[in-house]
XYZ file of C-alpha atoms in Angstrom:
705
model
C 0.000 0.000 0.000
C 1.271 3.416 -0.970
C 1.765 6.022 1.747
C 0.341 9.541 1.460
C 2.130 12.139 3.591
C 0.648 15.624 3.436
C 2.120 16.898 6.702
C 4.374 14.665 8.834
C 4.766 16.362 12.214
C 8.014 17.988 13.058
C 9.885 16.429 10.138
C 8.011 18.574 7.577
C 8.099 21.797 9.614
C 10.974 23.203 7.486
C 9.059 22.281 4.366
C 6.008 24.140 5.612
C 8.121 27.104 6.636
C 9.282 27.473 3.057
C 5.895 26.699 1.611
C 4.103 29.227 3.841
C 0.380 28.499 3.391
C 0.794 25.899 0.616
C 1.821 22.470 1.970
C 3.950 20.066 -0.026
C 2.622 16.599 -0.716
C 4.761 13.441 -0.714
C 3.482 10.151 -2.157
C 5.535 6.933 -2.179
C 5.328 3.149 -1.878
C 7.471 3.191 1.289
C 8.349 5.965 3.737
C 10.898 5.467 6.530
C 12.490 7.738 9.135
C 16.225 7.400 9.842
C 17.318 8.928 13.097
C 15.706 12.217 13.955
C 16.513 14.211 10.816
C 16.150 12.030 7.721
C 13.059 10.947 5.859
C 13.459 8.434 3.036
C 10.716 7.792 0.450
C 11.162 4.935 -2.037
C 9.209 3.407 -4.875
C 7.195 5.530 -7.326
C 7.883 8.690 -5.357
C 5.947 11.861 -6.197
C 6.419 15.307 -4.653
C 3.840 18.010 -5.433
C 4.216 21.691 -4.684
C 2.087 24.374 -6.351
C 2.374 23.725 -10.123
C 5.539 21.621 -9.798
C 5.413 17.829 -9.783
C 8.423 15.577 -9.215
C 8.576 11.849 -9.923
C 11.580 9.735 -8.931
C 12.592 6.317 -7.606
C 13.995 7.585 -4.270
C 13.825 10.874 -2.357
C 15.662 11.684 0.850
C 14.904 14.765 2.926
C 17.632 15.836 5.358
C 16.457 18.333 7.962
C 20.013 19.490 8.683
C 20.804 20.457 5.062
C 17.223 21.364 4.130
C 17.603 19.614 0.758
C 15.873 16.870 -1.132
C 18.380 14.330 -2.435
C 16.748 12.652 -5.411
C 17.795 9.476 -7.152
C 16.535 9.079 -10.677
C 15.714 8.740 -13.277
C 13.590 11.732 -12.264
C 11.008 13.771 -14.136
C 9.848 17.160 -12.910
C 7.056 19.104 -14.609
C 6.430 22.783 -14.051
C 3.018 23.819 -15.312
C 1.890 22.326 -18.609
C 4.804 23.300 -20.847
C 8.080 22.663 -18.990
C 9.606 19.237 -18.262
C 12.927 18.548 -16.535
C 14.563 15.119 -16.880
C 17.713 14.155 -14.966
C 19.671 11.249 -13.487
C 19.818 12.761 -9.982
C 19.294 16.070 -8.205
C 19.694 18.084 -5.020
C 16.752 20.445 -4.641
C 15.163 22.717 -2.071
C 11.889 21.474 -0.553
C 9.982 23.922 -2.769
C 11.703 22.419 -5.863
C 12.686 25.961 -6.896
C 16.463 25.882 -6.268
C 19.145 23.269 -6.630
C 21.204 21.178 -9.004
C 20.149 18.533 -11.526
C 22.774 16.220 -13.033
C 22.746 14.886 -16.611
C 19.674 17.013 -17.203
C 17.402 17.815 -20.119
C 14.943 20.700 -20.221
C 12.011 20.098 -22.603
C 9.769 23.068 -23.510
C 6.260 22.423 -24.876
C 7.330 18.971 -26.097
C 9.416 20.635 -28.809
C 12.672 22.281 -27.795
C 15.224 20.257 -25.792
C 18.146 21.755 -23.890
C 20.668 19.210 -22.582
C 23.653 19.678 -20.250
C 25.756 17.782 -17.735
C 24.413 20.051 -14.981
C 21.340 22.272 -14.675
C 20.932 24.822 -11.893
C 17.452 25.858 -10.732
C 17.446 29.425 -9.369
C 14.488 30.984 -7.564
C 11.977 28.805 -9.385
C 12.391 31.142 -12.365
C 15.732 30.471 -14.019
C 17.241 27.285 -15.387
C 20.984 27.673 -16.024
C 22.729 25.080 -18.183
C 26.511 24.980 -18.673
C 28.222 23.608 -21.810
C 24.937 22.724 -23.372
C 23.190 22.026 -26.646
C 19.681 22.933 -27.833
C 17.596 21.403 -30.615
C 14.045 20.370 -31.431
C 15.170 17.506 -33.697
C 14.623 13.870 -32.835
C 17.869 12.122 -31.862
C 18.084 8.339 -32.274
C 20.785 5.854 -31.302
C 21.423 4.995 -34.945
C 21.364 8.687 -35.935
C 22.797 10.628 -32.999
C 23.546 13.851 -34.901
C 20.450 16.098 -35.154
C 19.601 17.965 -38.337
C 20.376 21.236 -36.554
C 21.505 22.238 -33.083
C 22.721 25.230 -31.106
C 25.836 24.629 -28.997
C 26.501 27.220 -26.299
C 28.845 27.782 -23.383
C 25.827 28.659 -21.259
C 22.056 28.801 -21.729
C 19.675 30.549 -19.343
C 15.938 29.939 -19.567
C 13.807 32.612 -17.925
C 10.567 30.798 -17.140
C 8.747 33.983 -16.128
C 9.625 36.055 -19.212
C 9.697 32.911 -21.388
C 13.012 33.856 -22.971
C 16.145 31.801 -23.691
C 19.582 33.477 -23.510
C 22.589 31.916 -25.252
C 26.270 32.761 -24.562
C 28.931 32.005 -27.205
C 26.607 30.121 -29.529
C 27.539 27.977 -32.517
C 24.823 26.947 -34.998
C 25.438 23.530 -36.545
C 23.750 21.696 -39.413
C 24.336 17.921 -39.408
C 27.193 18.533 -37.012
C 28.920 21.097 -39.255
C 29.352 24.611 -37.763
C 27.623 27.253 -39.901
C 27.958 30.497 -37.941
C 28.863 31.856 -34.501
C 27.143 34.467 -32.313
C 28.551 35.763 -29.016
C 25.072 36.555 -27.676
C 21.647 35.358 -28.730
C 18.148 35.721 -27.286
C 15.180 33.694 -28.515
C 11.629 33.207 -27.240
C 10.748 29.816 -25.861
C 7.950 27.800 -27.550
C 5.334 28.899 -25.011
C 5.624 32.596 -25.859
C 3.110 33.826 -28.432
C 4.321 37.408 -28.787
C 7.816 38.781 -28.281
C 9.937 41.477 -29.884
C 12.519 39.963 -32.203
C 13.322 38.637 -35.660
C 10.958 36.310 -37.490
C 11.783 33.717 -40.128
C 13.670 35.313 -43.045
C 12.917 34.389 -46.655
C 14.985 34.440 -49.825
C 13.359 35.653 -53.063
C 14.539 35.767 -56.641
C 12.788 37.680 -59.433
C 13.905 38.402 -62.975
C 12.629 41.962 -62.415
C 13.926 42.594 -58.881
C 16.908 40.247 -58.725
C 17.913 38.202 -55.689
C 16.604 39.576 -52.421
C 16.311 38.806 -48.737
C 13.380 39.615 -46.452
C 14.100 39.788 -42.719
C 10.948 40.523 -40.663
C 11.332 42.170 -37.254
C 8.373 41.907 -34.888
C 7.837 44.610 -32.239
C 5.274 44.290 -29.454
C 3.520 47.481 -28.405
C 1.901 46.353 -25.183
C -0.545 43.480 -24.879
C -2.883 44.628 -27.632
C -0.759 46.075 -30.449
C 2.270 45.176 -32.538
C 4.169 46.224 -35.638
C 6.228 44.125 -38.035
C 8.964 45.794 -40.095
C 10.415 43.808 -43.008
C 13.397 45.242 -44.892
C 13.629 43.797 -48.403
C 17.064 44.112 -49.946
C 17.636 43.051 -53.533
C 20.785 43.096 -55.645
C 20.992 46.574 -57.187
C 17.241 46.565 -57.915
C 15.188 47.615 -54.911
C 15.297 48.952 -51.392
C 11.959 48.223 -49.777
C 10.532 48.427 -46.271
C 7.352 46.438 -45.681
C 5.277 46.959 -42.555
C 2.230 45.655 -40.744
C 0.494 47.312 -37.815
C -2.191 45.596 -35.730
C -4.104 46.713 -32.666
C -6.987 45.202 -30.745
C -9.397 47.390 -28.781
C -12.106 46.547 -26.307
C -14.737 47.001 -29.014
C -12.841 46.292 -32.236
C -9.592 45.835 -34.116
C -7.545 47.394 -36.929
C -4.788 46.200 -39.253
C -2.653 48.067 -41.788
C -0.269 46.527 -44.331
C 1.993 48.473 -46.645
C 5.403 49.009 -48.189
C 7.659 51.790 -49.457
C 10.171 51.157 -52.279
C 12.889 52.771 -54.342
C 13.863 50.590 -57.311
C 15.304 50.456 -60.810
C 11.937 49.685 -62.394
C 10.909 53.336 -61.921
C 14.158 55.223 -61.254
C 13.840 58.315 -59.100
C 10.310 57.461 -57.894
C 9.167 56.502 -54.427
C 6.630 53.699 -54.792
C 4.278 52.560 -52.055
C 1.011 50.909 -51.151
C -1.234 50.859 -48.079
C -4.058 48.442 -47.292
C -6.035 48.735 -44.066
C -9.160 47.343 -42.476
C -10.962 47.535 -39.166
C -14.237 46.884 -37.372
C -15.717 48.383 -34.211
C -18.831 47.564 -32.206
C -21.111 50.563 -31.626
C -24.116 50.972 -29.309
C -27.470 49.407 -30.238
C -25.862 46.556 -32.253
C -24.345 48.835 -34.899
C -20.953 47.977 -36.444
C -18.475 50.454 -37.901
C -16.186 49.033 -40.608
C -13.576 50.570 -42.847
C -11.408 49.340 -45.683
C -8.493 51.247 -47.222
C -6.703 50.382 -50.486
C -4.165 52.775 -51.974
C -1.139 52.426 -54.259
C 1.309 54.854 -55.831
C 1.171 53.474 -59.397
C -0.678 50.893 -61.483
C 1.972 48.164 -61.551
C 3.456 48.319 -58.030
C 1.236 45.623 -56.479
C 2.049 43.094 -59.187
C 5.720 44.036 -59.520
C 6.201 43.027 -55.877
C 3.509 40.306 -55.848
C 1.530 42.017 -53.082
C -1.863 41.608 -54.771
C -3.497 40.723 -58.106
C -6.186 43.383 -57.708
C -6.721 45.648 -60.691
C -9.474 47.727 -59.065
C -9.090 49.189 -55.589
C -11.946 49.999 -53.235
C -11.785 52.101 -50.079
C -14.879 52.386 -47.912
C -16.319 53.202 -44.518
C -19.736 51.997 -43.404
C -22.061 51.683 -40.434
C -24.435 48.709 -40.426
C -26.784 46.751 -38.229
C -28.184 43.282 -38.863
C -31.093 41.885 -36.914
C -33.519 39.022 -37.513
C -35.904 40.971 -39.776
C -33.953 44.185 -40.339
C -30.811 45.331 -42.099
C -29.436 48.895 -42.138
C -26.274 50.142 -43.821
C -24.801 53.516 -44.783
C -21.467 53.656 -46.576
C -19.036 55.840 -48.482
C -16.936 54.221 -51.222
C -14.008 55.405 -53.320
C -12.986 53.332 -56.349
C -9.787 53.393 -58.354
C -9.025 51.304 -61.422
C -5.501 50.104 -62.168
C -6.460 48.882 -65.640
C -4.795 50.708 -68.500
C -8.028 50.399 -70.514
C -9.983 52.466 -67.954
C -9.825 56.179 -67.171
C -10.522 56.997 -63.532
C -11.825 60.444 -64.488
C -14.705 58.877 -66.421
C -15.469 56.157 -63.868
C -17.908 56.701 -60.958
C -15.129 56.720 -58.374
C -17.013 58.438 -55.505
C -20.107 56.621 -54.227
C -22.409 57.203 -51.257
C -25.303 54.896 -50.476
C -27.603 53.839 -47.673
C -30.133 50.993 -47.431
C -32.949 50.146 -45.049
C -34.367 46.617 -45.390
C -37.288 45.338 -43.299
C -39.398 42.169 -43.307
C -42.940 41.979 -41.923
C -45.329 39.071 -41.408
C -48.867 40.522 -41.588
C -51.528 38.198 -40.186
C -54.284 39.782 -42.301
C -52.936 38.641 -45.689
C -50.344 36.089 -44.571
C -46.989 35.540 -46.189
C -44.005 37.873 -46.018
C -43.817 41.585 -46.822
C -40.381 42.842 -47.826
C -39.695 46.604 -47.668
C -36.557 48.359 -48.920
C -35.505 51.985 -49.150
C -32.218 52.982 -50.780
C -30.437 56.252 -51.479
C -27.488 56.241 -53.867
C -25.237 58.867 -55.383
C -22.067 58.637 -57.456
C -19.851 61.211 -59.112
C -17.102 61.356 -61.720
C -14.202 63.790 -61.590
C -14.663 64.619 -65.274
C -17.013 67.502 -66.174
C -17.373 66.385 -69.793
C -20.806 65.779 -71.245
C -21.930 62.129 -71.023
C -18.492 60.841 -69.960
C -18.709 62.940 -66.775
C -22.250 61.907 -65.823
C -23.181 62.183 -62.124
C -26.284 60.491 -60.744
C -28.313 60.510 -57.526
C -31.058 57.942 -57.028
C -33.760 57.367 -54.418
C -35.409 53.929 -54.635
C -38.154 52.125 -52.780
C -39.386 48.553 -53.032
C -42.411 46.793 -51.541
C -42.802 43.054 -52.153
C -45.220 40.404 -50.908
C -44.919 36.637 -51.195
C -47.102 33.827 -49.898
C -47.157 30.092 -50.466
C -49.762 27.341 -50.140
C -49.378 23.548 -50.112
C -52.185 21.254 -51.270
C -52.962 17.831 -49.877
C -51.384 16.302 -52.965
C -48.093 18.045 -52.149
C -48.309 20.768 -54.775
C -46.742 24.070 -53.705
C -48.292 27.264 -55.057
C -46.607 30.636 -54.553
C -47.870 34.124 -55.405
C -45.581 37.166 -55.592
C -46.093 40.870 -56.186
C -43.560 43.688 -56.169
C -43.521 47.428 -56.787
C -40.331 49.408 -57.422
C -40.224 53.224 -57.378
C -37.121 55.127 -58.504
C -36.272 58.805 -58.730
C -33.114 59.853 -60.665
C -31.338 63.216 -60.574
C -28.821 63.390 -63.454
C -26.199 65.984 -64.328
C -23.428 66.318 -66.955
C -25.312 64.149 -69.469
C -27.410 65.872 -72.140
C -28.815 62.546 -73.413
C -31.009 62.231 -70.286
C -33.441 64.582 -68.591
C -32.273 66.187 -65.360
C -34.801 64.153 -63.374
C -36.597 60.884 -64.116
C -39.278 59.063 -62.154
C -39.948 55.390 -62.809
C -42.428 52.850 -61.439
C -41.949 49.129 -62.157
C -44.474 46.566 -60.894
C -43.983 42.786 -60.938
C -46.369 39.867 -60.479
C -45.758 36.121 -60.586
C -47.303 32.777 -59.740
C -45.264 29.628 -59.290
C -46.170 25.951 -59.082
C -43.890 23.244 -57.711
C -44.774 19.572 -57.345
C -41.966 17.603 -55.673
C -42.032 13.793 -55.750
C -39.949 11.531 -53.524
C -39.366 7.788 -53.707
C -37.181 5.485 -51.595
C -36.219 2.104 -53.014
C -35.691 -1.121 -51.104
C -31.930 -0.528 -51.099
C -32.355 2.801 -49.301
C -31.772 5.011 -52.351
C -33.955 8.154 -52.384
C -34.998 9.920 -55.578
C -36.422 13.458 -55.492
C -38.040 14.860 -58.655
C -39.314 18.459 -58.728
C -40.910 20.120 -61.778
C -41.340 23.903 -61.502
C -43.383 26.310 -63.634
C -43.451 30.060 -63.036
C -45.344 32.781 -64.902
C -43.993 36.305 -64.362
C -45.088 39.705 -65.641
C -43.757 43.234 -65.688
C -44.487 46.115 -68.117
C -42.960 45.958 -71.563
C -42.145 49.673 -71.510
C -39.895 51.442 -69.033
C -38.357 54.867 -68.592
C -34.871 55.119 -70.087
C -32.361 55.707 -67.272
C -28.546 55.478 -67.077
C -27.498 51.850 -66.583
C -24.439 51.629 -64.327
C -25.042 48.554 -62.138
C -26.791 46.065 -64.463
C -24.407 45.647 -67.366
C -23.635 41.997 -66.604
C -26.388 39.364 -66.798
C -26.310 35.600 -66.808
C -28.648 32.658 -66.385
C -28.029 30.062 -63.682
C -29.986 27.854 -61.303
C -29.924 30.608 -58.686
C -31.950 33.110 -60.756
C -33.943 30.749 -63.001
C -37.105 31.641 -61.031
C -36.188 35.236 -60.181
C -38.504 38.126 -61.020
C -35.543 40.148 -62.258
C -32.327 38.648 -63.635
C -30.487 41.980 -63.794
C -28.093 42.236 -60.818
C -28.788 45.908 -59.918
C -31.634 48.434 -59.952
C -30.850 50.470 -63.062
C -32.422 47.821 -65.324
C -35.455 45.566 -64.758
C -36.528 42.524 -66.731
C -39.594 43.379 -68.821
C -42.510 41.587 -70.454
C -44.512 38.407 -69.912
C -42.340 35.330 -69.479
C -42.516 31.745 -68.360
C -39.719 30.125 -66.358
C -39.713 26.335 -66.592
C -37.420 23.929 -64.804
C -36.989 20.346 -63.682
C -34.774 19.147 -60.852
C -33.792 15.592 -59.935
C -31.538 14.361 -57.107
C -30.474 10.859 -56.138
C -29.352 10.293 -52.533
C -27.447 7.061 -51.950
C -27.133 5.525 -48.451
C -23.400 5.103 -49.135
C -23.095 8.886 -48.673
C -22.978 10.210 -52.232
C -25.544 12.181 -54.195
C -26.134 13.107 -57.828
C -28.356 15.988 -58.868
C -29.295 17.834 -62.027
C -31.354 20.888 -62.961
C -32.628 21.727 -66.436
C -34.487 24.947 -67.227
C -35.419 27.537 -69.827
C -37.111 30.937 -70.056
C -39.770 31.779 -72.677
C -40.767 35.389 -73.519
C -44.051 36.521 -75.052
C -42.109 38.890 -77.333
C -38.512 39.857 -78.042
C -37.821 43.199 -76.350
C -34.060 43.187 -77.110
C -33.274 43.838 -73.471
C -30.427 41.298 -73.149
C -27.140 41.407 -75.084
C -25.762 38.675 -77.299
C -23.708 36.296 -75.195
C -25.961 36.440 -72.127
C -27.990 33.368 -73.095
C -31.219 35.320 -72.473
C -31.658 37.082 -75.806
C -34.565 36.339 -78.180
C -38.049 34.994 -77.431
C -36.610 31.973 -75.637
C -33.448 31.711 -73.641
C -30.760 29.117 -74.126
C -31.047 25.901 -72.165
C -29.652 25.824 -68.636
C -28.271 22.484 -67.486
C -26.492 21.848 -64.198
C -25.146 18.527 -62.915
C -23.541 18.073 -59.498
C -21.913 15.007 -57.932
C -20.934 14.818 -54.272
C -19.329 11.799 -52.638
C -18.557 10.760 -49.082
C -14.875 10.978 -50.022
C -15.003 14.797 -50.303
C -15.232 14.798 -54.094
C -17.451 17.492 -55.608
C -17.943 17.856 -59.351
C -20.194 20.558 -60.831
C -20.901 21.312 -64.484
C -23.064 24.285 -65.467
C -23.803 24.893 -69.147
C -25.834 27.379 -71.213
C -26.481 26.208 -74.785
C -28.956 26.685 -77.636
C -31.069 24.142 -79.493
C -28.152 23.317 -81.773
C -25.861 22.639 -78.786
C -23.931 25.839 -79.407
C -22.562 26.843 -76.012
C -22.906 30.361 -74.668
C -21.290 29.445 -71.373
C -19.866 26.251 -69.913
C -18.283 25.931 -66.490
C -16.785 22.806 -64.946
C -15.591 22.804 -61.325
C -13.808 20.002 -59.496
C -12.695 19.849 -55.881
C -11.364 16.820 -54.024
C -9.431 16.610 -50.787
C -8.360 14.154 -48.111
C -5.387 13.707 -45.785
C -3.061 13.082 -48.734
C -4.070 15.564 -51.427
C -6.133 18.678 -52.085
C -7.220 19.401 -55.652
C -9.351 22.128 -57.226
C -9.798 22.851 -60.920
C -12.070 25.029 -63.042
C -12.667 25.224 -66.767
C -14.824 28.038 -68.156
C -15.986 28.956 -71.656
C -17.800 32.245 -72.343
C -19.114 33.671 -75.567
C -18.096 37.234 -76.393
C -20.245 39.955 -74.805
C -19.538 43.592 -75.717
C -21.683 44.965 -72.890
C -19.550 43.076 -70.367
C -16.341 44.421 -71.962
C -15.540 40.981 -73.395
C -15.040 41.607 -77.141
C -13.949 38.035 -77.869
C -14.703 34.531 -76.639
C -12.861 33.380 -73.532
C -11.752 29.893 -72.593
C -9.607 29.334 -69.495
C -8.512 26.459 -67.311
C -7.217 26.918 -63.772
C -5.774 24.280 -61.481
C -4.422 24.263 -57.932
C -3.394 21.279 -55.884
C -1.150 19.819 -53.241
C -0.012 16.218 -52.747
C 1.554 14.773 -49.602
C 3.607 12.044 -51.269
C 5.605 11.204 -48.123
C 4.821 11.804 -44.427
C 7.105 14.857 -44.367
C 6.944 15.970 -48.002
C 4.277 17.974 -49.808
C 4.261 19.153 -53.424
C 2.120 22.077 -54.600
C 1.249 23.434 -58.021
C -1.043 25.936 -59.729
C -1.807 26.686 -63.358
C -3.868 29.078 -65.459
C -4.109 28.613 -69.212
C -5.833 30.706 -71.899
C -6.998 28.440 -74.731
C -8.109 31.340 -76.944
C -4.713 32.998 -76.709
C -3.066 29.546 -76.707
C -0.709 30.448 -73.880
C -0.270 29.975 -70.173
C -1.029 33.014 -68.031
C 0.402 31.865 -64.717
C 2.075 28.740 -63.348
C 3.642 27.805 -60.056
C 5.396 24.905 -58.326
C 6.174 24.426 -54.660
C 7.872 21.848 -52.459
C 7.624 21.700 -48.694
C 9.492 19.555 -46.206
C 8.492 19.535 -42.554
C 9.504 17.456 -39.561
C 9.537 18.033 -35.835
C 12.358 20.574 -35.987
C 12.372 22.308 -39.366
C 10.082 23.624 -42.104
C 11.536 24.261 -45.574
C 9.381 25.871 -48.254
C 10.580 26.290 -51.852
C 8.415 27.956 -54.523
C 8.757 28.820 -58.186
C 6.172 30.906 -60.082
C 5.949 32.369 -63.567
C 3.607 35.077 -64.852
C 3.469 34.851 -68.638
C 1.032 37.645 -69.508
C 2.280 41.103 -70.336
C 0.744 44.525 -70.968
C 1.828 48.131 -70.868
C 2.004 48.060 -67.069
C 2.575 44.335 -66.301
C 5.572 42.419 -67.669
C 6.314 38.664 -67.729
C 7.928 37.671 -64.489
C 9.596 34.704 -62.769
C 9.832 34.441 -58.975
C 11.719 31.988 -56.781
C 11.223 31.836 -53.024
C 12.936 29.970 -50.192
C 12.153 30.060 -46.490
C 13.503 27.933 -43.641
C 11.859 27.867 -40.203
C 13.307 26.244 -37.089
C 10.582 24.822 -34.857
C 10.871 25.276 -31.135
C 11.283 29.044 -30.850
C 8.090 31.053 -30.363
C 4.613 29.748 -31.118
C 4.617 30.285 -34.856
C 5.122 26.616 -35.712
C 4.344 23.307 -34.094
C 6.514 20.382 -35.046
C 4.664 17.830 -32.915
C 2.458 17.037 -35.928
C 5.514 15.660 -37.734
C 7.076 13.852 -34.779
C 9.201 10.937 -35.947
C 9.970 7.729 -34.091
C 13.326 5.987 -33.823
C 13.551 2.702 -35.713
C 14.454 -0.332 -33.607
C 17.210 -2.696 -34.768
């Protein structure tokens, strides 16, 4: 029977004197008293004091010396992240001071510090002499770690969670690489600390060979800044930065860079992106987004972003169960050489109030919206400098009924009122008022059947008849230039995306959906539909699939499996199987690989600024071909231009102590502001310092011979 000794009379009085109000606990298989001053505990001994826990084979407490003499092997844990392993030790009763022989200090099961002797000082410091540190697994058949730090002395400050190295030599496979007289690194338990982060090596045919060395600076508990100098061979001098701060009611983040390079000699180039959100009283949220750049090509020259249109905004919004309110200011800037910012509506102000009601008198749902919108161009030229203000209101009602036979009947009505104030455009009146009513009835009749094998089939035919006036006031169309037909808007009253244009005339929307659900966990579904118009009003452009008295056919097929495979094909085609649009998407992932691919074909559409057909294939994937190795690739190919637009390859190796990432990318396209470019990147991270990486996922085991 094991003995439990919480307080043992006079023998533990010194222990209690040190422990003050917290008693030490001793647990062992056998406890004996030798003379009047020695207590000996043997067999599965455990000593507990505060957050420290010691396990050993034999512990002797001598009242005269006031020390615990411990015979190992011993293991002492301090909190959840620090483990001390040694052959023997002489420690104070509080386990805070003393000497451990042939000791190893293990931090968060990652970083190991080994030395012949380890001194515990004040329960805060661990001092190791002539020691080595590494997070690599060391086996008997492979005793040399991949990397290690040899030092004359290492001090671990448990309170500040810092590790101090004196006269340090960094070795790779036992070969010295460099020497530092002093070195300070965070231990694995520290999430935020001022210091250098993992550097990365980059090569670009435009910027040459460069090195990025991030330096992280903490600004209290709730803010930090990261400065990253980017030095490249005779091509660029760049300083990148990131600033983050958390507040009691929100947070902000800014990213940017400033450069002087040979691509634009004599110019200072820069960009600044920022975002933030704040909680306001009464459930309101304040958000802002900032996007600014010095010139059109800077973001792509330095691979900061692929955006070719920038948007800066500030808004206040509130979302509740049946209510949505938003007011926002937006500034747009195009980086496309084909667009002139003076003739684009770059300054926009808008506000929206959206409310849903459930009136008992008529049943169903009433949807109310009120919107105010204004946009301005910097140009004062006629037509090209048009400025518009618009006040819009919408009232809609919808109600459904279900018959005993399972038929679902839905009735919808909607009224839209718009007032336009127009300036700098002589082709329109200064003010225009427009009223657009809608009405529709819809019939659905879903059927479901389950076979003896558990397979369920669901068949749903849908017919909808919709009406709106054939005539409408002519207003400037800014937000409804792009239209398309898909399963999401097949039964919509209006297939234009904005409010400047409404679908007109009498039309019938017909569709049929079928889905098969298999008990094995996979499903297969398809939707087929078409729109028929009473007359051709020439309201849709060629290439939309909606022109004429009948639209093209819409066909969608989707396969989903229990193995995380999803395949979707969406096609728009005419009676002769001439495709207006065809889109194929594939995604598949598991523990070994992650694949996604898209092929898209689109017919030319002048209104959407697509003067020629487009056909593109994109691919992105990763494959874990060995436990520690992962390959990555991406691809984008233009079949019309018969050339690749972008391609990339990557290789990653990770184990318990190191992460190596190598990447190669090529941008093939070129224009007046974007040139073909090749980039090569290399980064190496050592696990075990700070909390940025966790090598326990890749922990290896030593083979037994």
